[in-house]
Short mmCIF file of C-alpha atoms and ligand atoms in Angstrom, two decimals:
data_model
loop_
_atom_site.label_atom_id
_atom_site.label_comp_id
_atom_site.label_asym_id
_atom_site.label_seq_id
_atom_site.Cartn_x
_atom_site.Cartn_y
_atom_site.Cartn_z
CA MET A 1 -191.15 -34.36 -50.97
CA SER A 2 -194.26 -34.70 -53.19
CA ASP A 3 -196.23 -32.55 -50.67
CA PRO A 4 -194.86 -29.06 -50.64
CA ASN A 5 -197.47 -28.46 -47.69
CA LEU A 6 -194.95 -30.37 -45.56
CA LYS A 7 -192.29 -28.11 -45.89
CA PRO A 8 -192.91 -25.82 -43.34
CA ILE A 9 -193.71 -28.83 -41.29
CA ALA A 10 -190.38 -30.67 -42.12
CA ASP A 11 -188.59 -27.22 -41.15
CA LYS A 12 -189.97 -27.52 -37.61
CA VAL A 13 -189.29 -30.88 -37.23
CA TYR A 14 -185.55 -30.48 -38.28
CA ALA A 15 -185.45 -27.48 -36.14
CA GLY A 16 -187.17 -29.51 -33.05
CA GLU A 17 -189.85 -27.13 -32.73
CA ARG A 18 -193.31 -28.33 -31.49
CA LEU A 19 -196.18 -29.15 -34.14
CA SER A 20 -199.52 -27.15 -33.82
CA ALA A 21 -202.88 -29.25 -34.23
CA GLU A 22 -202.97 -27.41 -37.59
CA ASP A 23 -199.61 -29.14 -38.41
CA GLY A 24 -201.01 -32.24 -37.50
CA LEU A 25 -204.20 -32.06 -39.52
CA THR A 26 -201.80 -31.27 -42.47
CA LEU A 27 -199.86 -34.59 -42.11
CA LEU A 28 -203.04 -36.40 -41.67
CA ARG A 29 -204.61 -35.11 -44.53
CA SER A 30 -201.29 -35.52 -46.48
CA ARG A 31 -200.57 -38.43 -49.13
CA ASP A 32 -196.90 -38.13 -49.01
CA ILE A 33 -196.51 -41.04 -46.95
CA TRP A 34 -192.86 -41.09 -47.39
CA THR A 35 -192.11 -37.67 -46.22
CA ILE A 36 -194.08 -38.23 -42.97
CA GLY A 37 -192.38 -41.54 -42.64
CA GLU A 38 -188.98 -39.68 -43.08
CA LEU A 39 -189.91 -36.93 -40.56
CA ALA A 40 -190.95 -39.52 -37.84
CA ASN A 41 -187.97 -41.74 -38.47
CA HIS A 42 -185.64 -38.52 -38.12
CA VAL A 43 -187.10 -37.95 -34.27
CA ARG A 44 -187.04 -41.46 -33.45
CA HIS A 45 -183.44 -41.76 -34.63
CA LYS A 46 -182.56 -38.66 -32.29
CA LEU A 47 -184.37 -40.24 -29.59
CA HIS A 48 -183.39 -43.95 -29.63
CA GLY A 49 -180.91 -44.39 -32.58
CA LYS A 50 -181.10 -47.77 -33.98
CA THR A 51 -182.54 -48.94 -30.71
CA THR A 52 -185.88 -51.10 -30.53
CA TYR A 53 -187.61 -52.34 -27.40
CA TYR A 54 -189.37 -55.45 -26.90
CA ASN A 55 -190.57 -57.23 -23.62
CA VAL A 56 -191.38 -60.84 -22.69
CA ASN A 57 -195.08 -60.46 -21.31
CA ARG A 58 -198.42 -62.17 -20.84
CA HIS A 59 -201.97 -60.97 -20.92
CA ILE A 60 -204.44 -61.79 -18.36
CA ASN A 61 -208.15 -60.93 -19.30
CA TYR A 62 -209.87 -62.15 -16.03
CA SER A 63 -213.22 -61.87 -16.87
CA ASN A 64 -215.40 -60.92 -20.02
CA ILE A 65 -218.44 -60.09 -18.05
CA CYS A 66 -219.10 -56.37 -18.43
CA ALA A 67 -221.85 -53.62 -17.38
CA LEU A 68 -221.58 -51.88 -20.64
CA SER A 69 -222.18 -52.87 -24.25
CA CYS A 70 -219.52 -50.62 -26.25
CA LYS A 71 -220.59 -51.05 -30.14
CA PHE A 72 -216.92 -51.90 -31.27
CA CYS A 73 -216.61 -54.23 -28.90
CA GLU A 74 -216.71 -57.95 -29.46
CA PHE A 75 -214.96 -59.08 -25.86
CA TYR A 76 -217.80 -58.50 -23.80
CA ARG A 77 -220.61 -60.92 -22.35
CA LYS A 78 -223.52 -60.44 -19.98
CA LYS A 79 -223.37 -62.87 -16.85
CA GLY A 80 -224.99 -66.22 -17.68
CA GLN A 81 -224.59 -65.69 -21.54
CA ASP A 82 -222.67 -68.72 -23.50
CA GLY A 83 -218.86 -67.79 -23.40
CA ALA A 84 -219.16 -65.43 -20.40
CA TYR A 85 -216.11 -66.16 -17.79
CA GLU A 86 -214.86 -65.01 -14.61
CA ASP A 87 -211.31 -66.31 -13.33
CA SER A 88 -210.89 -67.21 -9.74
CA VAL A 89 -207.94 -65.41 -7.74
CA GLU A 90 -206.22 -69.21 -7.81
CA GLN A 91 -206.81 -69.35 -11.48
CA ILE A 92 -205.10 -65.91 -12.11
CA VAL A 93 -202.26 -66.87 -9.79
CA GLU A 94 -201.60 -69.93 -11.83
CA HIS A 95 -201.42 -67.84 -15.07
CA ALA A 96 -199.18 -65.56 -13.17
CA GLN A 97 -197.06 -68.56 -12.27
CA LYS A 98 -196.99 -70.18 -15.30
CA ALA A 99 -195.93 -66.91 -17.09
CA ALA A 100 -192.99 -66.56 -14.53
CA SER A 101 -191.59 -69.69 -14.97
CA GLY A 102 -191.78 -68.90 -18.88
CA GLY A 103 -189.54 -65.96 -18.05
CA ALA A 104 -192.09 -63.19 -18.26
CA THR A 105 -191.13 -59.84 -16.70
CA GLU A 106 -194.73 -58.24 -17.07
CA LEU A 107 -198.35 -59.31 -16.65
CA HIS A 108 -200.76 -56.91 -18.48
CA ILE A 109 -204.37 -57.66 -16.40
CA VAL A 110 -207.40 -56.15 -17.78
CA GLY A 111 -211.13 -57.12 -17.82
CA GLY A 112 -214.70 -56.31 -18.36
CA LEU A 113 -216.67 -53.91 -16.04
CA HIS A 114 -217.96 -56.62 -13.85
CA PRO A 115 -221.08 -55.90 -11.90
CA PHE A 116 -221.03 -58.20 -9.53
CA LEU A 117 -217.26 -58.65 -8.13
CA PRO A 118 -216.16 -56.74 -5.02
CA PHE A 119 -213.45 -54.45 -4.74
CA SER A 120 -211.64 -57.15 -2.84
CA TYR A 121 -211.34 -59.26 -5.59
CA TYR A 122 -209.28 -56.95 -7.25
CA THR A 123 -207.07 -56.12 -4.45
CA ASP A 124 -206.98 -59.96 -3.39
CA MET A 125 -205.72 -60.62 -6.76
CA LEU A 126 -202.62 -58.04 -6.80
CA ARG A 127 -201.58 -59.20 -3.38
CA ALA A 128 -201.93 -63.00 -4.20
CA ILE A 129 -199.73 -62.64 -7.67
CA ARG A 130 -197.19 -60.26 -6.00
CA GLU A 131 -197.07 -63.03 -3.05
CA ALA A 132 -196.57 -65.91 -5.76
CA VAL A 133 -194.39 -64.19 -8.24
CA PRO A 134 -192.89 -61.14 -6.42
CA ALA A 135 -190.15 -60.19 -9.33
CA ILE A 136 -193.05 -59.63 -12.11
CA HIS A 137 -194.33 -56.31 -12.96
CA ILE A 138 -198.32 -56.01 -12.87
CA LYS A 139 -199.39 -53.54 -15.13
CA ALA A 140 -203.13 -53.87 -14.70
CA PHE A 141 -206.52 -51.82 -15.02
CA THR A 142 -207.45 -49.32 -17.60
CA ALA A 143 -208.77 -46.10 -16.34
CA VAL A 144 -212.33 -47.33 -17.05
CA GLU A 145 -211.64 -49.93 -14.86
CA ILE A 146 -210.33 -47.72 -12.37
CA VAL A 147 -213.38 -45.65 -12.13
CA HIS A 148 -215.56 -48.75 -12.21
CA LEU A 149 -213.43 -49.98 -8.96
CA ALA A 150 -213.97 -46.50 -7.52
CA ARG A 151 -217.97 -46.93 -8.17
CA ILE A 152 -218.27 -50.23 -6.78
CA SER A 153 -215.90 -49.36 -3.77
CA LYS A 154 -218.62 -46.47 -3.27
CA ARG A 155 -215.98 -43.60 -3.45
CA PRO A 156 -216.45 -42.46 -7.15
CA ASN A 157 -214.71 -39.28 -6.27
CA ASP A 158 -211.48 -40.79 -4.73
CA LEU A 159 -209.75 -42.06 -7.81
CA ALA A 160 -206.26 -41.24 -5.72
CA GLY A 161 -207.64 -43.41 -2.76
CA VAL A 162 -208.66 -46.33 -4.90
CA LEU A 163 -205.11 -46.16 -7.04
CA SER A 164 -203.29 -45.93 -3.54
CA GLU A 165 -205.04 -48.98 -2.45
CA LEU A 166 -204.46 -50.89 -5.74
CA LYS A 167 -200.75 -49.37 -5.63
CA ALA A 168 -200.06 -50.95 -2.07
CA ALA A 169 -201.76 -53.89 -3.20
CA GLY A 170 -198.99 -54.77 -5.94
CA LEU A 171 -200.03 -52.86 -8.93
CA GLY A 172 -196.93 -51.25 -10.62
CA SER A 173 -198.52 -49.27 -13.71
CA LEU A 174 -201.36 -48.42 -15.68
CA PRO A 175 -202.16 -49.72 -19.41
CA GLY A 176 -203.42 -47.06 -21.83
CA GLY A 177 -206.59 -48.78 -22.92
CA GLY A 178 -210.26 -47.12 -22.77
CA ALA A 179 -209.18 -43.94 -23.89
CA GLU A 180 -210.87 -44.97 -27.47
CA VAL A 181 -210.92 -41.10 -29.01
CA PHE A 182 -211.29 -38.11 -26.94
CA ASP A 183 -214.52 -36.55 -28.36
CA ASP A 184 -217.62 -36.43 -26.44
CA ARG A 185 -220.02 -36.61 -29.72
CA VAL A 186 -217.80 -40.02 -30.85
CA HIS A 187 -217.70 -41.16 -27.30
CA ASP A 188 -221.68 -40.84 -26.66
CA GLU A 189 -222.04 -42.58 -30.06
CA ALA A 190 -219.69 -45.57 -29.89
CA PHE A 191 -218.84 -46.09 -26.60
CA LYS A 192 -222.12 -44.82 -24.83
CA GLY A 193 -221.49 -45.20 -20.87
CA LYS A 194 -217.97 -45.41 -21.19
CA ILE A 195 -216.15 -42.53 -19.12
CA ARG A 196 -214.98 -39.60 -21.43
CA SER A 197 -212.06 -38.08 -21.80
CA ASP A 198 -211.81 -35.82 -18.96
CA LYS A 199 -212.29 -38.67 -16.57
CA TRP A 200 -209.99 -40.71 -18.55
CA LEU A 201 -206.84 -38.18 -18.11
CA ASP A 202 -208.09 -37.68 -14.43
CA VAL A 203 -207.14 -41.12 -13.73
CA HIS A 204 -204.07 -40.62 -15.29
CA ARG A 205 -203.34 -37.63 -13.66
CA GLU A 206 -203.91 -39.29 -10.18
CA ALA A 207 -201.63 -42.09 -11.11
CA HIS A 208 -198.83 -39.85 -12.21
CA LYS A 209 -199.11 -38.22 -8.90
CA LEU A 210 -198.70 -41.36 -7.20
CA GLY A 211 -195.52 -42.32 -8.85
CA LEU A 212 -197.53 -44.79 -11.31
CA MET A 213 -196.22 -44.82 -14.90
CA THR A 214 -199.05 -45.15 -17.22
CA ASN A 215 -199.43 -45.64 -21.44
CA ALA A 216 -201.68 -44.10 -23.39
CA THR A 217 -203.85 -45.26 -26.39
CA MET A 218 -205.95 -43.93 -29.17
CA LEU A 219 -208.54 -46.22 -31.04
CA TYR A 220 -208.86 -44.89 -34.56
CA GLY A 221 -210.44 -45.82 -37.92
CA HIS A 222 -213.93 -46.12 -36.87
CA ILE A 223 -216.39 -42.76 -36.85
CA GLU A 224 -214.03 -40.25 -35.77
CA SER A 225 -212.86 -37.42 -37.87
CA LEU A 226 -209.18 -36.59 -38.39
CA GLU A 227 -209.78 -33.19 -36.33
CA ASP A 228 -210.70 -35.74 -33.22
CA ARG A 229 -207.64 -37.50 -33.77
CA ILE A 230 -205.17 -34.65 -33.84
CA HIS A 231 -207.49 -33.32 -30.89
CA HIS A 232 -206.72 -36.59 -28.90
CA PHE A 233 -202.72 -35.93 -29.34
CA CYS A 234 -203.17 -32.49 -27.97
CA MET A 235 -205.10 -33.45 -25.03
CA LEU A 236 -202.23 -36.37 -24.29
CA ARG A 237 -199.26 -33.50 -25.12
CA GLU A 238 -200.91 -31.09 -22.48
CA ALA A 239 -201.59 -33.82 -19.84
CA GLN A 240 -197.99 -34.96 -20.05
CA ASP A 241 -196.79 -31.33 -19.99
CA GLU A 242 -198.37 -30.98 -16.77
CA ALA A 243 -196.83 -34.03 -15.42
CA ILE A 244 -193.85 -32.69 -16.47
CA GLU A 245 -193.99 -29.09 -15.08
CA ASN A 246 -195.48 -30.19 -11.71
CA GLY A 247 -192.64 -32.86 -11.40
CA TYR A 248 -194.89 -35.74 -10.95
CA GLU A 249 -193.25 -38.93 -10.03
CA GLY A 250 -195.34 -40.95 -12.76
CA TRP A 251 -195.99 -39.82 -16.65
CA PHE A 252 -197.09 -41.49 -19.86
CA GLN A 253 -194.31 -43.51 -21.37
CA THR A 254 -195.87 -44.55 -24.81
CA ILE A 255 -198.52 -44.02 -26.82
CA ILE A 256 -200.35 -47.19 -28.67
CA PRO A 257 -202.32 -46.07 -31.48
CA LEU A 258 -204.32 -48.91 -31.87
CA PRO A 259 -206.38 -49.60 -35.63
CA PHE A 260 -210.57 -50.36 -35.12
CA PHE A 261 -211.16 -54.03 -36.30
CA PRO A 262 -214.92 -53.71 -37.43
CA ASP A 263 -215.13 -57.56 -37.61
CA GLY A 264 -218.08 -59.10 -34.89
CA SER A 265 -218.58 -55.44 -33.64
CA GLU A 266 -221.78 -53.67 -34.09
CA LEU A 267 -219.70 -51.47 -36.42
CA GLU A 268 -219.23 -54.14 -38.66
CA HIS A 269 -220.36 -52.35 -41.73
CA LEU A 270 -217.08 -49.87 -41.44
CA PRO A 271 -214.10 -50.66 -43.32
CA GLY A 272 -211.69 -50.18 -40.54
CA PRO A 273 -208.26 -48.58 -41.34
CA SER A 274 -205.94 -49.29 -43.99
CA GLY A 275 -201.96 -50.56 -43.44
CA LEU A 276 -201.42 -46.92 -45.07
CA ASP A 277 -203.57 -45.31 -42.55
CA ASN A 278 -201.92 -47.35 -39.80
CA LEU A 279 -198.11 -46.17 -40.77
CA LYS A 280 -199.26 -42.67 -40.91
CA MET A 281 -200.96 -42.75 -37.18
CA LEU A 282 -197.67 -44.15 -35.93
CA ALA A 283 -195.61 -41.88 -37.73
CA VAL A 284 -198.21 -38.54 -36.73
CA SER A 285 -197.95 -40.02 -33.02
CA ARG A 286 -194.04 -39.49 -33.23
CA LEU A 287 -194.29 -35.88 -34.64
CA MET A 288 -197.18 -34.73 -32.41
CA LEU A 289 -196.16 -36.47 -29.13
CA ASP A 290 -192.83 -34.95 -28.87
CA ASN A 291 -193.07 -35.15 -24.97
CA PHE A 292 -193.60 -38.91 -25.26
CA ALA A 293 -190.53 -41.05 -25.17
CA HIS A 294 -191.66 -43.90 -26.90
CA ILE A 295 -194.19 -45.28 -29.79
CA LYS A 296 -195.30 -48.68 -29.81
CA SER A 297 -196.76 -50.43 -32.52
CA PHE A 298 -199.06 -53.32 -30.84
CA TRP A 299 -198.17 -55.92 -33.12
CA ILE A 300 -201.17 -58.23 -32.21
CA MET A 301 -203.36 -55.56 -33.96
CA GLN A 302 -200.96 -54.04 -36.92
CA THR A 303 -199.55 -57.54 -37.87
CA LEU A 304 -195.85 -58.01 -37.24
CA GLU A 305 -195.55 -57.12 -41.22
CA ILE A 306 -196.60 -53.48 -40.68
CA THR A 307 -194.70 -53.66 -37.37
CA GLN A 308 -191.55 -54.55 -39.01
CA VAL A 309 -191.77 -51.42 -41.33
CA SER A 310 -193.26 -49.22 -39.07
CA LEU A 311 -189.65 -49.14 -37.23
CA ASP A 312 -188.97 -46.72 -40.34
CA PHE A 313 -192.09 -44.73 -39.33
CA GLY A 314 -191.03 -43.32 -35.71
CA VAL A 315 -191.75 -46.75 -33.96
CA ASP A 316 -189.36 -47.71 -31.24
CA ASP A 317 -191.13 -50.14 -29.14
CA ILE A 318 -193.31 -53.61 -30.57
CA ASP A 319 -194.80 -54.47 -27.31
CA GLY A 320 -194.21 -58.41 -26.14
CA THR A 321 -194.39 -62.17 -26.67
CA VAL A 322 -198.08 -61.78 -25.46
CA VAL A 323 -199.71 -65.04 -24.83
CA TRP A 324 -203.89 -65.28 -24.87
CA TYR A 325 -204.85 -61.97 -25.82
CA ASP A 326 -208.64 -62.30 -25.66
CA ILE A 327 -209.68 -58.47 -26.48
CA THR A 328 -209.39 -58.63 -30.42
CA LYS A 329 -209.44 -61.81 -32.11
CA LEU A 330 -207.54 -61.45 -35.38
CA ASN A 331 -207.11 -63.90 -38.18
CA GLY A 332 -203.48 -63.58 -40.04
CA THR A 333 -201.21 -62.87 -36.91
CA ALA A 334 -198.41 -65.03 -35.68
CA ASP A 335 -200.00 -67.65 -33.80
CA ALA A 336 -198.56 -70.41 -31.83
CA SER A 337 -201.56 -72.69 -32.27
CA GLY A 338 -201.28 -72.25 -36.16
CA GLY A 339 -204.27 -69.96 -36.89
CA GLY A 340 -206.05 -66.89 -35.56
CA GLY A 341 -208.05 -67.26 -32.49
CA THR A 342 -207.32 -66.05 -29.01
CA HIS A 343 -203.73 -67.79 -28.83
CA GLN A 344 -201.76 -65.08 -30.16
CA GLU A 345 -197.98 -65.52 -29.27
CA VAL A 346 -194.45 -65.09 -30.76
CA GLY A 347 -191.46 -66.10 -29.19
CA VAL A 348 -188.36 -63.65 -28.34
CA ASN A 349 -186.30 -64.95 -31.49
CA GLU A 350 -189.22 -64.21 -33.62
CA LEU A 351 -189.72 -60.68 -32.04
CA ARG A 352 -185.83 -60.15 -32.38
CA LYS A 353 -185.60 -61.39 -35.95
CA THR A 354 -188.47 -59.04 -36.72
CA ILE A 355 -186.18 -56.19 -35.45
CA ILE A 356 -182.94 -57.15 -36.71
CA GLU A 357 -184.23 -57.94 -40.37
CA ALA A 358 -185.60 -54.27 -40.37
CA GLY A 359 -181.98 -53.03 -39.63
CA TYR A 360 -182.55 -52.01 -35.94
CA ASP A 361 -180.80 -53.28 -32.56
CA PRO A 362 -183.29 -55.22 -30.24
CA VAL A 363 -183.24 -54.30 -26.55
CA GLU A 364 -185.62 -56.49 -24.12
CA ARG A 365 -186.93 -53.72 -21.72
CA ASP A 366 -189.34 -54.42 -18.54
CA THR A 367 -192.62 -52.66 -18.16
CA ILE A 368 -190.78 -49.29 -17.08
CA TYR A 369 -188.28 -49.29 -20.06
CA ARG A 370 -185.32 -50.67 -18.14
CA ARG A 371 -183.06 -52.75 -19.85
CA VAL A 372 -183.35 -56.44 -18.97
CA GLU A 373 -180.41 -59.03 -19.45
CA ARG A 374 -181.99 -62.81 -20.10
CA ASP A 375 -180.52 -66.19 -19.91
CA GLY A 376 -183.79 -68.54 -20.68
CA ALA A 377 -186.08 -68.07 -18.25
CA ASP A 378 -184.03 -66.11 -15.90
CA TRP A 379 -183.70 -62.62 -16.14
CA ARG A 380 -182.60 -59.31 -14.21
CA VAL A 381 -183.00 -55.52 -14.72
CA VAL A 382 -179.62 -53.53 -15.52
CA GLU A 383 -180.74 -50.02 -15.41
CA ALA A 384 -182.52 -47.56 -13.38
CA ARG A 385 -185.50 -45.85 -14.24
CA SER A 386 -185.63 -42.97 -16.31
CA GLU A 387 -185.54 -39.68 -14.62
CA THR A 388 -187.36 -37.75 -17.35
CA ALA A 389 -190.27 -38.40 -19.29
CA THR A 390 -188.66 -37.71 -22.69
CA VAL A 391 -185.43 -39.35 -23.45
S1 SF4 B 401 -215.14 -52.12 -24.32
FE1 SF4 B 401 -214.65 -52.58 -22.33
S2 SF4 B 401 -216.22 -51.35 -21.19
FE2 SF4 B 401 -216.87 -51.48 -23.20
S3 SF4 B 401 -218.20 -53.33 -23.54
FE3 SF4 B 401 -215.82 -53.99 -24.03
S4 SF4 B 401 -215.04 -54.96 -21.94
FE4 SF4 B 401 -217.16 -53.58 -21.77
#
């Protein structure tokens, strides 16, 4: 241990005690990446041993037309602008059928805040998918989209009603996007117009009450401070405590820390986080979020190489095979089309190899972390849903 400030934190981690916000800040400020990794690895092994999860999924970004213009976003277009698109329900069903015939267990569906599509577009989409490919899990709509759907269906204060209708139409769980960084100053500067943390947490709270599992994210490495990052962790931890203490039937399953990519955004002048920052954030997520079962490294944004190393830094989930991810166009990630761009995909064998090479045991999961047995494109779930938020 090269940083003596980490000693009391290490004592707490080995004693299984909760870390304070101050501890989190000390970890983020420390340059002793190996000790931080070792502590996160200790917790990871206690919870999951060598098990490392992946899934077979497909992303569908139904439209990039968005009423907002977030500074960090390179995805959105205005209606009529070059490159703007919106998929019909029929096109979305075609994507879903292709995904199902390729063996996907999950559809991850998100899009811009389309100013003109009616609420029925979203429920029709869910029903049509459910009918066409009943076995596939639909994880869809970030909290930001849910608030938008509440507005366009003229019931801005009835998040529970909106979520119930979506659930009845086929929604299976919520992804974790749109959280950005839970700080009003940062929000108003970089994500103006987007919902703030209180609303984001309200959506997830209502989803948890309805028995929907959800995920969380943090977009870091732009204009936020280290204190803001720790505040974000503490707010998520509190929200999860609330779900657990109140016996809600849903809860947060995982956090996916997302490094900010400045290229192509209005914040292009910023450097973005380094590989070491990324590893540290994954490890500190594991250490601070003691009531979250999983820490996910989203390989599309972290790269497969960092993801492989991250398995020793607290990560137990590397997400999925991911086909056609439109939100962040990166170069250098694994890409079946031979370059960067939007066709970002790795096969199951490559994901498994990534995990095995790092000394871990690959386990395919479905969206709610049940084990999956697979024979080519055929699969079946072989485990019941976890009864508790923590492992
Ligand atoms: S981040 Fe989301 S809400 Fe903001 S402009 Fe992009 S698509 Fe729209």
